[in-house]
Amino acid sequence: MHHSQVKASKSNREVYLGCHDQQSRAQADRLNCFRYNFLSSSALSFPHSLRSKDDLQGIGELAVNPIGDRIINAFFQDGRKTADFRTFAHVLAHFRPVEGPVGSGSINSRLSKLKFAFQLYDQDKDGKISRAELLQVLRMMIGIQVTDEQLESITDRTIQEADQDGDNAISFEEFSKSVEKLNIEQKMSLRILK
């Protein structure tokens, strides 16, 4: 491991997005710089907006994240071409670290983070993660590392383990239960300049 990677791994600056664990200090600095530039570039003079998805795709953490496009799409809801400041802040708030007791209605609560993560899978917004939707995400995440047959087997096994009502899909409740042991509060936190 490179010296700067060791140093960054001991840093308070950690970025967690999707399947990624700890990111380097330089990446955190770039993201912080983006946030600063966005917030300081007359963002408060309404209506200010991100010009396009390209504004976010330039962030390395999102560019290399297998579900980065889905995270970016959350900023551009309902097929919009731009995101206003309010939407930007609302989506970014899901990644705010949890410190101390947080009510279930808070945007950065465990429940809210789980709902955000669930919608990244549930692309048709029917309240269920279908086999096809899960397969698509798994293909993006582990794609060429396994054969299609292995990927389909993983998908089927995942649904079988999570599906409690026998509808061959994963509801939000089933999704929540299947990830109950994960530290979602930390995995979905963006830690910069703590």
GROMACS .gro file of C-alpha atoms in nm:
model
  194
    1MET     CA    1   0.000   0.000   0.000
    2HIS     CA    2   0.133   0.343  -0.094
    3HIS     CA    3   0.229   0.577   0.196
    4SER     CA    4  -0.036   0.835   0.100
    5GLN     CA    5  -0.301   0.562   0.097
    6VAL     CA    6  -0.204   0.457   0.449
    7LYS     CA    7  -0.215   0.817   0.561
    8ALA     CA    8  -0.554   0.870   0.396
    9SER     CA    9  -0.693   0.552   0.548
   10LYS     CA   10  -0.620   0.692   0.893
   11SER     CA   11  -0.780   1.026   0.808
   12ASN     CA   12  -1.118   1.149   0.928
   13ARG     CA   13  -1.209   1.221   0.568
   14GLU     CA   14  -1.400   0.919   0.448
   15VAL     CA   15  -1.639   0.899   0.159
   16TYR     CA   16  -1.892   0.619   0.145
   17LEU     CA   17  -2.104   0.596  -0.168
   18GLY     CA   18  -2.274   0.272  -0.269
   19CYS     CA   19  -2.038  -0.022  -0.262
   20HIS     CA   20  -1.723   0.184  -0.200
   21ASP     CA   21  -1.549   0.188   0.132
   22GLN     CA   22  -1.284   0.443   0.229
   23GLN     CA   23  -1.170   0.691  -0.037
   24SER     CA   24  -0.845   0.883  -0.054
   25ARG     CA   25  -0.791   1.227   0.093
   26ALA     CA   26  -0.744   1.371  -0.256
   27GLN     CA   27  -1.084   1.241  -0.367
   28ALA     CA   28  -1.247   1.382  -0.053
   29ASP     CA   29  -1.075   1.714  -0.120
   30ARG     CA   30  -1.209   1.719  -0.478
   31LEU     CA   31  -1.561   1.647  -0.357
   32ASN     CA   32  -1.532   1.913  -0.087
   33CYS     CA   33  -1.402   2.157  -0.349
   34PHE     CA   34  -1.700   2.075  -0.573
   35ARG     CA   35  -1.942   2.133  -0.284
   36TYR     CA   36  -1.769   2.458  -0.192
   37ASN     CA   37  -1.770   2.583  -0.550
   38PHE     CA   38  -2.134   2.488  -0.594
   39LEU     CA   39  -2.240   2.649  -0.269
   40SER     CA   40  -2.031   2.963  -0.319
   41SER     CA   41  -2.118   3.021  -0.685
   42SER     CA   42  -2.433   3.218  -0.616
   43ALA     CA   43  -2.620   2.901  -0.522
   44LEU     CA   44  -2.824   3.100  -0.278
   45SER     CA   45  -2.946   3.338  -0.547
   46PHE     CA   46  -3.246   3.137  -0.655
   47PRO     CA   47  -3.296   2.985  -0.905
   48HIS     CA   48  -2.951   2.830  -0.932
   49SER     CA   49  -2.908   2.482  -1.067
   50LEU     CA   50  -2.656   2.222  -1.168
   51ARG     CA   51  -2.623   2.265  -1.540
   52SER     CA   52  -2.626   1.894  -1.617
   53LYS     CA   53  -2.544   1.546  -1.494
   54ASP     CA   54  -2.191   1.611  -1.625
   55ASP     CA   55  -2.141   1.847  -1.329
   56LEU     CA   56  -2.161   1.545  -1.096
   57GLN     CA   57  -2.005   1.286  -1.327
   58GLY     CA   58  -1.677   1.473  -1.295
   59ILE     CA   59  -1.651   1.361  -0.933
   60GLY     CA   60  -1.422   1.059  -0.931
   61GLU     CA   61  -1.610   0.877  -0.654
   62LEU     CA   62  -1.927   0.880  -0.860
   63ALA     CA   63  -1.754   0.810  -1.189
   64VAL     CA   64  -1.600   0.485  -1.060
   65ASN     CA   65  -1.897   0.377  -0.850
   66PRO     CA   66  -2.092   0.103  -1.033
   67ILE     CA   67  -2.420   0.264  -0.932
   68GLY     CA   68  -2.288   0.620  -0.962
   69ASP     CA   69  -2.528   0.697  -1.248
   70ARG     CA   70  -2.820   0.602  -1.026
   71ILE     CA   71  -2.693   0.824  -0.746
   72ILE     CA   72  -2.649   1.108  -0.994
   73ASN     CA   73  -3.000   1.050  -1.132
   74ALA     CA   74  -3.137   1.105  -0.780
   75PHE     CA   75  -3.028   1.469  -0.814
   76PHE     CA   76  -3.220   1.499  -1.142
   77GLN     CA   77  -3.563   1.371  -1.047
   78ASP     CA   78  -3.853   1.324  -1.287
   79GLY     CA   79  -3.626   1.337  -1.591
   80ARG     CA   80  -3.522   1.698  -1.529
   81LYS     CA   81  -3.208   1.821  -1.703
   82THR     CA   82  -3.098   2.039  -1.409
   83ALA     CA   83  -3.118   2.021  -1.030
   84ASP     CA   84  -3.197   2.325  -0.821
   85PHE     CA   85  -3.014   2.400  -0.498
   86ARG     CA   86  -3.297   2.267  -0.280
   87THR     CA   87  -3.293   1.928  -0.457
   88PHE     CA   88  -2.914   1.916  -0.444
   89ALA     CA   89  -2.913   1.982  -0.068
   90HIS     CA   90  -3.197   1.736  -0.007
   91VAL     CA   91  -3.026   1.447  -0.187
   92LEU     CA   92  -2.687   1.527  -0.037
   93ALA     CA   93  -2.844   1.530   0.312
   94HIS     CA   94  -2.899   1.153   0.285
   95PHE     CA   95  -2.521   1.117   0.307
   96ARG     CA   96  -2.484   1.336   0.614
   97PRO     CA   97  -2.321   1.141   0.898
   98VAL     CA   98  -2.543   1.038   1.186
   99GLU     CA   99  -2.424   1.184   1.513
  100GLY     CA  100  -2.614   1.104   1.828
  101PRO     CA  101  -2.981   1.010   1.838
  102VAL     CA  102  -3.166   1.087   1.515
  103GLY     CA  103  -3.542   1.074   1.477
  104SER     CA  104  -3.686   0.844   1.209
  105GLY     CA  105  -3.820   1.150   1.025
  106SER     CA  106  -3.474   1.300   0.980
  107ILE     CA  107  -3.336   1.293   0.625
  108ASN     CA  108  -3.017   1.125   0.745
  109SER     CA  109  -3.186   0.868   0.970
  110ARG     CA  110  -3.133   0.498   0.912
  111LEU     CA  111  -3.486   0.471   0.771
  112SER     CA  112  -3.433   0.757   0.527
  113LYS     CA  113  -3.095   0.621   0.415
  114LEU     CA  114  -3.252   0.278   0.358
  115LYS     CA  115  -3.534   0.429   0.153
  116PHE     CA  116  -3.280   0.617  -0.058
  117ALA     CA  117  -3.073   0.301  -0.113
  118PHE     CA  118  -3.388   0.101  -0.195
  119GLN     CA  119  -3.493   0.345  -0.467
  120LEU     CA  120  -3.152   0.304  -0.631
  121TYR     CA  121  -3.253  -0.059  -0.696
  122ASP     CA  122  -3.628  -0.008  -0.754
  123GLN     CA  123  -3.600   0.171  -1.086
  124ASP     CA  124  -3.962   0.124  -1.195
  125LYS     CA  125  -4.077   0.264  -0.858
  126ASP     CA  126  -4.330  -0.014  -0.795
  127GLY     CA  127  -4.221  -0.062  -0.433
  128LYS     CA  128  -4.038  -0.389  -0.506
  129ILE     CA  129  -3.695  -0.489  -0.627
  130SER     CA  130  -3.764  -0.739  -0.902
  131ARG     CA  131  -3.527  -1.013  -1.011
  132ALA     CA  132  -3.443  -0.811  -1.323
  133GLU     CA  133  -3.369  -0.496  -1.121
  134LEU     CA  134  -3.147  -0.684  -0.877
  135LEU     CA  135  -2.970  -0.865  -1.159
  136GLN     CA  136  -2.905  -0.532  -1.332
  137VAL     CA  137  -2.746  -0.380  -1.019
  138LEU     CA  138  -2.539  -0.691  -0.948
  139ARG     CA  139  -2.422  -0.694  -1.309
  140MET     CA  140  -2.308  -0.332  -1.268
  141MET     CA  141  -2.132  -0.410  -0.939
  142ILE     CA  142  -1.959  -0.740  -1.014
  143GLY     CA  143  -2.023  -0.783  -1.386
  144ILE     CA  144  -1.724  -0.941  -1.555
  145GLN     CA  145  -1.586  -1.098  -1.238
  146VAL     CA  146  -1.838  -1.384  -1.261
  147THR     CA  147  -2.022  -1.566  -1.538
  148ASP     CA  148  -2.382  -1.482  -1.626
  149GLU     CA  149  -2.488  -1.815  -1.481
  150GLN     CA  150  -2.315  -1.738  -1.150
  151LEU     CA  151  -2.466  -1.390  -1.146
  152GLU     CA  152  -2.815  -1.527  -1.201
  153SER     CA  153  -2.757  -1.783  -0.926
  154ILE     CA  154  -2.649  -1.507  -0.684
  155THR     CA  155  -2.957  -1.305  -0.780
  156ASP     CA  156  -3.193  -1.598  -0.728
  157ARG     CA  157  -3.034  -1.688  -0.395
  158THR     CA  158  -3.050  -1.327  -0.276
  159ILE     CA  159  -3.419  -1.301  -0.361
  160GLN     CA  160  -3.492  -1.639  -0.207
  161GLU     CA  161  -3.323  -1.537   0.120
  162ALA     CA  162  -3.486  -1.192   0.140
  163ASP     CA  163  -3.833  -1.267  -0.003
  164GLN     CA  164  -4.057  -1.347   0.292
  165ASP     CA  165  -4.397  -1.322   0.122
  166GLY     CA  166  -4.317  -1.547  -0.174
  167ASP     CA  167  -4.378  -1.292  -0.453
  168ASN     CA  168  -4.028  -1.342  -0.603
  169ALA     CA  169  -3.937  -0.978  -0.535
  170ILE     CA  170  -3.795  -0.778  -0.246
  171SER     CA  171  -4.021  -0.522  -0.077
  172PHE     CA  172  -3.882  -0.231   0.123
  173GLU     CA  173  -3.957  -0.414   0.448
  174GLU     CA  174  -3.776  -0.725   0.322
  175PHE     CA  175  -3.485  -0.511   0.201
  176SER     CA  176  -3.461  -0.340   0.541
  177LYS     CA  177  -3.461  -0.671   0.724
  178SER     CA  178  -3.196  -0.819   0.494
  179VAL     CA  179  -2.954  -0.532   0.565
  180GLU     CA  180  -3.040  -0.486   0.933
  181LYS     CA  181  -2.692  -0.594   1.045
  182LEU     CA  182  -2.512  -0.352   0.813
  183ASN     CA  183  -2.397  -0.021   0.955
  184ILE     CA  184  -2.592   0.172   0.692
  185GLU     CA  185  -2.547   0.495   0.886
  186GLN     CA  186  -2.173   0.476   0.826
  187LYS     CA  187  -2.178   0.311   0.482
  188MET     CA  188  -2.398   0.591   0.348
  189SER     CA  189  -2.208   0.877   0.507
  190LEU     CA  190  -2.000   1.141   0.345
  191ARG     CA  191  -1.735   1.251   0.594
  192ILE     CA  192  -1.543   1.562   0.501
  193LEU     CA  193  -1.368   1.804   0.736
  194LYS     CA  194  -1.506   1.645   1.047
   0.00000   0.00000   0.00000
